[in-house]
Each structure stands twice: as structure tokens, then as C-alpha cells.
PDB file of C-alpha atoms in Angstrom:
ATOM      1  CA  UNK A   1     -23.623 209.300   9.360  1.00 43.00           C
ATOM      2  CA  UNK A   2     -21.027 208.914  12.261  1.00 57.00           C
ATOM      3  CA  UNK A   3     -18.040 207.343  11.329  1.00 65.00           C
ATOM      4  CA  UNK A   4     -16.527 204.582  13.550  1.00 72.00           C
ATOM      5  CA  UNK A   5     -13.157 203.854  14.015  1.00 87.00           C
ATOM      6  CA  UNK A   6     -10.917 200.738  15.339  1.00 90.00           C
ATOM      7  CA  UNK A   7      -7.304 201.649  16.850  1.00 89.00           C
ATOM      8  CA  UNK A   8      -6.082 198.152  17.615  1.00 92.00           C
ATOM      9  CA  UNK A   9      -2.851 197.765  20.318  1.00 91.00           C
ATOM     10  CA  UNK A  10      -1.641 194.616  22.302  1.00 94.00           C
ATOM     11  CA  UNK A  11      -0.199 195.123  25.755  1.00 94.00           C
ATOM     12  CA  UNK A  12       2.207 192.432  27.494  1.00 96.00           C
ATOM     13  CA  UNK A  13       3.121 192.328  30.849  1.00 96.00           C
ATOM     14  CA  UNK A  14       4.801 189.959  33.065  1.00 97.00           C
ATOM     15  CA  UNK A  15       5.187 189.699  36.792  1.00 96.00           C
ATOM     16  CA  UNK A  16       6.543 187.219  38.953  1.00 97.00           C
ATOM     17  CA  UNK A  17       5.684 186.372  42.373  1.00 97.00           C
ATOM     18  CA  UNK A  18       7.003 184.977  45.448  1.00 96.00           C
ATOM     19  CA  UNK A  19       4.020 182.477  46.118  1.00 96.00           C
ATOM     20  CA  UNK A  20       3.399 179.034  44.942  1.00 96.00           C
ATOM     21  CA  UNK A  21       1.559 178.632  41.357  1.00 97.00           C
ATOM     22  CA  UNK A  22      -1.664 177.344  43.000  1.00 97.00           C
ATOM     23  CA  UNK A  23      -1.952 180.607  44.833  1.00 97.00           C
ATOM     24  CA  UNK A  24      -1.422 182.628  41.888  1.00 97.00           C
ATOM     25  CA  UNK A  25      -4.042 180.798  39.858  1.00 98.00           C
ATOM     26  CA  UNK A  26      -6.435 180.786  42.843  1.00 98.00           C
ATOM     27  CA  UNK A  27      -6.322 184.261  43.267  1.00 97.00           C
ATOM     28  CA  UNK A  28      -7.711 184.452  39.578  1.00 98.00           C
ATOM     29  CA  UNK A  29     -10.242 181.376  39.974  1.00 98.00           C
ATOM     30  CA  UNK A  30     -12.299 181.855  43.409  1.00 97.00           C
ATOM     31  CA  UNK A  31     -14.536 185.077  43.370  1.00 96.00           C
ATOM     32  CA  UNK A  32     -13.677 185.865  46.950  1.00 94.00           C
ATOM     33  CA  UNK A  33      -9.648 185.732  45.947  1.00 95.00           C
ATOM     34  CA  UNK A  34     -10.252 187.770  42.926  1.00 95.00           C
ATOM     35  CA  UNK A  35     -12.847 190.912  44.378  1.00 91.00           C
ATOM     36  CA  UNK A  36      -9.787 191.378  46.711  1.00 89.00           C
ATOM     37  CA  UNK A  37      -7.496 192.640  43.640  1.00 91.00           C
ATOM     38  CA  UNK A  38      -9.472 192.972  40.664  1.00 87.00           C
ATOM     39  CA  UNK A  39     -10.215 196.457  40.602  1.00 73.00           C
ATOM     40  CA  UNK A  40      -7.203 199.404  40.047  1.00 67.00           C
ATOM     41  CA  UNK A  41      -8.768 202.214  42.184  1.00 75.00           C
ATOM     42  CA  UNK A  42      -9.324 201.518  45.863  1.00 77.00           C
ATOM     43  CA  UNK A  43     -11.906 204.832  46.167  1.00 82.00           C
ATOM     44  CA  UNK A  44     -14.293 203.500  43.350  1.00 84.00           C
ATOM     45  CA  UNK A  45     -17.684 202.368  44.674  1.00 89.00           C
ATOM     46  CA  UNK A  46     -18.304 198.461  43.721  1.00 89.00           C
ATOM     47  CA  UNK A  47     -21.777 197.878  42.166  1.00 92.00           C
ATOM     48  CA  UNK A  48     -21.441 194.366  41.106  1.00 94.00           C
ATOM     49  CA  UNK A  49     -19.043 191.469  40.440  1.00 94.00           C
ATOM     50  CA  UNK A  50     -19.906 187.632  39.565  1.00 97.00           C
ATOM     51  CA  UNK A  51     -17.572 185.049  38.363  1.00 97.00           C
ATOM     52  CA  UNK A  52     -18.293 181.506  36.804  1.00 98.00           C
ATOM     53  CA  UNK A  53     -14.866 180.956  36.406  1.00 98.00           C
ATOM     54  CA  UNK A  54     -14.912 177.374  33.933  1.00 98.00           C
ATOM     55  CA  UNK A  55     -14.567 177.460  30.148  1.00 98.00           C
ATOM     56  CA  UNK A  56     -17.888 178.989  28.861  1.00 98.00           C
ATOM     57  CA  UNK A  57     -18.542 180.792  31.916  1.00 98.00           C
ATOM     58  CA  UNK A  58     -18.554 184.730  32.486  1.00 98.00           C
ATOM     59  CA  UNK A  59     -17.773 187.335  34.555  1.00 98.00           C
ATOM     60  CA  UNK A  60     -18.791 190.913  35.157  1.00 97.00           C
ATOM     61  CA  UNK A  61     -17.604 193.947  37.358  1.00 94.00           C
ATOM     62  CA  UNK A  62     -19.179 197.242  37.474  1.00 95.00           C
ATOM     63  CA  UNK A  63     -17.474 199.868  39.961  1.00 92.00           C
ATOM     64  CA  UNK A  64     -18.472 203.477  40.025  1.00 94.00           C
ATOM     65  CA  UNK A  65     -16.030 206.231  39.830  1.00 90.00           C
ATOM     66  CA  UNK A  66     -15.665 209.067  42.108  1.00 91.00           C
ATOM     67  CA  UNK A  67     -16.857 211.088  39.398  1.00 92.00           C
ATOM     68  CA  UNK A  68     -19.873 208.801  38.598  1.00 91.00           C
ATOM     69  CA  UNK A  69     -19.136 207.154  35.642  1.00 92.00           C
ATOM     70  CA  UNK A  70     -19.810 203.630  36.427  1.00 95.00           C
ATOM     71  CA  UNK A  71     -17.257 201.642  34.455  1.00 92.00           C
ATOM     72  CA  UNK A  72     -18.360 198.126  33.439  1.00 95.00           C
ATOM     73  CA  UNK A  73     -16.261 194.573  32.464  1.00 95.00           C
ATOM     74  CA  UNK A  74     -17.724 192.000  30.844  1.00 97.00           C
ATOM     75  CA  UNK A  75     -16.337 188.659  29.925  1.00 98.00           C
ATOM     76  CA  UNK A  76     -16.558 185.179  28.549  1.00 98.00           C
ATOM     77  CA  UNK A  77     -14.147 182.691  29.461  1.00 98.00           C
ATOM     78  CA  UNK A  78     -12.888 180.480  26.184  1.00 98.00           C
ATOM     79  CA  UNK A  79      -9.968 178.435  27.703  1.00 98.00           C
ATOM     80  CA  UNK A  80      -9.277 177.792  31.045  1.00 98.00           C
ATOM     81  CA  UNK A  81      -6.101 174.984  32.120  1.00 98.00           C
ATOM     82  CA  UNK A  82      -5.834 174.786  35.938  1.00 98.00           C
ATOM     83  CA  UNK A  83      -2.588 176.216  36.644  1.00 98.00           C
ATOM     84  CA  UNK A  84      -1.217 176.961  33.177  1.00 98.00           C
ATOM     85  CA  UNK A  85      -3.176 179.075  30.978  1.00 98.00           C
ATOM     86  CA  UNK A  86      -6.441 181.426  31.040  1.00 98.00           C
ATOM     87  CA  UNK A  87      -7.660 182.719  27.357  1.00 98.00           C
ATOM     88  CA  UNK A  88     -11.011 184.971  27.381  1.00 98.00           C
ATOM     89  CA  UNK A  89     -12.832 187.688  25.801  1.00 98.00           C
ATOM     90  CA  UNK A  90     -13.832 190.606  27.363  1.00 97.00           C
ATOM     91  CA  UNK A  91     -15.217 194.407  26.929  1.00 96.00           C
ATOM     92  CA  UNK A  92     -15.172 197.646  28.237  1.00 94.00           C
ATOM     93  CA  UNK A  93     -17.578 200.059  28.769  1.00 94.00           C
ATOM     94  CA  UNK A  94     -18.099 203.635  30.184  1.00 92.00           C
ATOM     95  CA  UNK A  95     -22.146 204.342  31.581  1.00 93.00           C
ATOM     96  CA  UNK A  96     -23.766 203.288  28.048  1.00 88.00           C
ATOM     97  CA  UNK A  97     -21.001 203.121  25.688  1.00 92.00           C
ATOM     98  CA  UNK A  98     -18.276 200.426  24.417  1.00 94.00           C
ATOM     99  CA  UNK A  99     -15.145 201.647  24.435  1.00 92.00           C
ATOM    100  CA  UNK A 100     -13.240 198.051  23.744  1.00 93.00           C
ATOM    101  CA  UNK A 101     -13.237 194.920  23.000  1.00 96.00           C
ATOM    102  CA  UNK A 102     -10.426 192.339  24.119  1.00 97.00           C
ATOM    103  CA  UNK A 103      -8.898 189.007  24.030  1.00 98.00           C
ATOM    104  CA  UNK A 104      -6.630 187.748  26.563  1.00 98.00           C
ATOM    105  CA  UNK A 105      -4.071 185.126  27.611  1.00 98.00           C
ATOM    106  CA  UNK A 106      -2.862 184.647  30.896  1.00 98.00           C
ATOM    107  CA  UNK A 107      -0.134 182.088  31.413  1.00 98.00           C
ATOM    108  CA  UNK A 108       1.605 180.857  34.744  1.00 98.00           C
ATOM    109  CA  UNK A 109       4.805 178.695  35.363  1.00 98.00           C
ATOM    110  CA  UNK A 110       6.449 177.888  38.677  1.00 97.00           C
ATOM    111  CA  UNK A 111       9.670 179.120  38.989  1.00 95.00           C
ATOM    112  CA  UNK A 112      12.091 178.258  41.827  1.00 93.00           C
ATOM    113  CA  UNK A 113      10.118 179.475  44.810  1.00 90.00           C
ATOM    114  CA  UNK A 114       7.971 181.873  42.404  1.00 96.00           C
ATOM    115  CA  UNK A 115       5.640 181.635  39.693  1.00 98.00           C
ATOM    116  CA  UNK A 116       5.859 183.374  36.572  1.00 98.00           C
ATOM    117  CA  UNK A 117       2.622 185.061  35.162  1.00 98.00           C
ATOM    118  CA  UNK A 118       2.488 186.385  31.676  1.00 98.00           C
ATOM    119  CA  UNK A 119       0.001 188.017  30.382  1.00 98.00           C
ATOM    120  CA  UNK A 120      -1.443 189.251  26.937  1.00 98.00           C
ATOM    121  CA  UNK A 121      -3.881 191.629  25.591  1.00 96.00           C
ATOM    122  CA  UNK A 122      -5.175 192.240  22.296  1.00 97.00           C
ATOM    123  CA  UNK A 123      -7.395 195.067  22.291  1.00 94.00           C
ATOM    124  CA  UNK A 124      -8.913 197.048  20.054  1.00 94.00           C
ATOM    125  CA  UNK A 125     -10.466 200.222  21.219  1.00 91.00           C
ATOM    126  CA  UNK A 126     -13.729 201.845  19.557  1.00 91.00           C
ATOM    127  CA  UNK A 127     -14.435 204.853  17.899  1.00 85.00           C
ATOM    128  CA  UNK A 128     -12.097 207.070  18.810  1.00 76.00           C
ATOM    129  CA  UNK A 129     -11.807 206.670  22.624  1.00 78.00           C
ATOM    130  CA  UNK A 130      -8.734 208.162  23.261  1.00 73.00           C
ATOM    131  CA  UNK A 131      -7.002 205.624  25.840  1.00 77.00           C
ATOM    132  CA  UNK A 132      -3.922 207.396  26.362  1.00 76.00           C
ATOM    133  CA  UNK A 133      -1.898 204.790  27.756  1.00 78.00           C
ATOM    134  CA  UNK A 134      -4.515 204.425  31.063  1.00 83.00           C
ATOM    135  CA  UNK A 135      -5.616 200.460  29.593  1.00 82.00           C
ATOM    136  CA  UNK A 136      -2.245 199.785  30.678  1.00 85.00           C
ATOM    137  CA  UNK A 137      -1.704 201.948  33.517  1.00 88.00           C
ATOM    138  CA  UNK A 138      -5.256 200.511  35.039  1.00 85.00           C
ATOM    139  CA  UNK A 139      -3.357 196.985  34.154  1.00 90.00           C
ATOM    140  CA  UNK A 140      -0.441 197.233  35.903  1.00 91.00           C
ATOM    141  CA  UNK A 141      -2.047 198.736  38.852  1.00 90.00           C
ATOM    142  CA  UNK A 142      -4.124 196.132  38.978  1.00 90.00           C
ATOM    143  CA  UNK A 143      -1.568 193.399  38.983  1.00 93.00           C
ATOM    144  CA  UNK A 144       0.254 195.648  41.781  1.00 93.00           C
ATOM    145  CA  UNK A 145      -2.990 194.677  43.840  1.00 92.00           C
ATOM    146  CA  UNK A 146      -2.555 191.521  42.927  1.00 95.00           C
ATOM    147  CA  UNK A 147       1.023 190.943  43.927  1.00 95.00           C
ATOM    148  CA  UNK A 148       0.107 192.810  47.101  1.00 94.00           C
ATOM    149  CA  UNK A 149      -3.094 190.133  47.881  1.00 94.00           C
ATOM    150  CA  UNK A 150      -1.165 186.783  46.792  1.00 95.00           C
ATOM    151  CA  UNK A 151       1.829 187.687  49.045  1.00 93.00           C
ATOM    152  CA  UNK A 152       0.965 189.917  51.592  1.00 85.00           C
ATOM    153  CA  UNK A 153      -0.988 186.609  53.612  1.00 65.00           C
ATOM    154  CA  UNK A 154       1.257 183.840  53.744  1.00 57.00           C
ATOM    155  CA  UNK A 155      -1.689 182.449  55.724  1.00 56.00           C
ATOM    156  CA  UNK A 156      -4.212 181.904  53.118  1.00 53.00           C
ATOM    157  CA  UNK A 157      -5.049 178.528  51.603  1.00 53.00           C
ATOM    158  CA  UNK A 158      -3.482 177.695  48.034  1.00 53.00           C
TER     159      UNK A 158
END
């Protein structure tokens, strides 16, 4: 009998960005806003992304890595307040296998000529995947994108 472990860590990390708190939201709620950002290598090979973004609804990404491990996100979306708060559930997985499960809470408020985006993650990775500190990393890069997408185009619709 294997035995299977739970190492359970929450991340927190907060940006803030020049842009009004519409366009930070957006850039979460329309699929065509978010497949600009939501991925934290620019070499991987996209296989799939959908996104019913709504309380209840889902979304799922699957991008391959150079090295061909196809890395897979899949969530469920609990809570969703237009321009306040996002709560959902979501997991990891590498080819076949889980490697975590999370929940998360993304909160925005405007801020003289910026918005202010927390954000929250309670994860809990599964036996024994040794994270290293890259769930975070892969974060932060990934809100980099982000920051990059909402205010590099001061031409695109809120």
C-alpha cells in the first residue's frame, strides 16, 4: 500500500495596476482577455482553454510543455461579484496525475487611478509532489503577464 500525503501552504499576493477596475476584472471575465495572460510560459504549446466565467461555471487550460508534459487546470467557479471578488476551486495536474487541489479568492478595489488586486490561495499539494516554491513562481509570473496585457493597450475596451 502507497501512502499518500497532504502538504498544505497558502500563498498571497497583491499587485496593483494602473488601469481602471473594470479592466482588471475584464481581463479575468472574457475568455479572449484572459488566454492573453493566463498562462506563465510563453514557449508552452496551448491545447485547450474554455471559460464559463458565472458562479457554477468552469474553466479548463491544458498547455504542453517543451518537454511534453501537458500540464492541465481545472476549475469551478463558487462566487463571482462583478468587480469585487472572485472565489473558486481549482486543480492541478501533470499528464495523468493530481498534484493539487486549491481554493482561491481574488479581490479588486479601485484605488486613485489604480486598482488594487489581492489575491489568495489555499492549496494543498498531493502526495509528495515536491513544489519547491514554482506554484508561486508560475503565480507571479503569471500576474506579470497580466499587468503587462491590462496596461500595455490603453486602447482596449473596459
Amino acid at each position: 500500500m502507497s501512502t499518500k500525503l497532504t502538504e498544505h501552504r497558502t500563498l498571497t499576493i497583491e499587485r496593483h495596476f494602473q488601469a481602471p477596475l473594470s479592466r482588471v476584472f475584464n481581463a479575468w471575465a472574457i475568455a479572449e482577455q484572459k488566454r492573453q495572460w493566463f498562462a506563465c510560459h510563453e514557449d508552452w504549446v496551448p491545447l485547450e482553454f474554455r471559460l464559463d466565467f458565472r458562479a457554477g461555471g468552469s474553466e479548463s487550460s491544458r498547455v504542453a510543455s517543451t518537454d511534453g508534459v501537458v500540464h492541465a487546470y481545472q476549475a469551478r467557479y463558487i462566487d463571482v461579484v462583478e468587480n469585487e471578488r472572485i472565489i473558486y476551486a481549482f486543480d492541478m495536474m501533470l499528464d495523468d496525475v493530481r498534484i493539487s487541489v486549491s481554493l482561491a479568492t481574488v479581490t479588486f478595489t479601485p484605488e486613485p487611478a489604480s486598482t488594487k488586486m489581492s489575491f489568495v490561495e489555499q492549496v494543498v499539494f498531493l502526495d509528495g509532489y515536491g513544489d519547491n516554491g514554482s506554484r508561486l513562481m508560475g503565480t507571479e509570473i503569471g500576474f506579470d503577464r497580466l499587468r503587462l496585457y491590462i496596461e500595455g493597450d490603453e486602447t482596449r475596451p473596459n
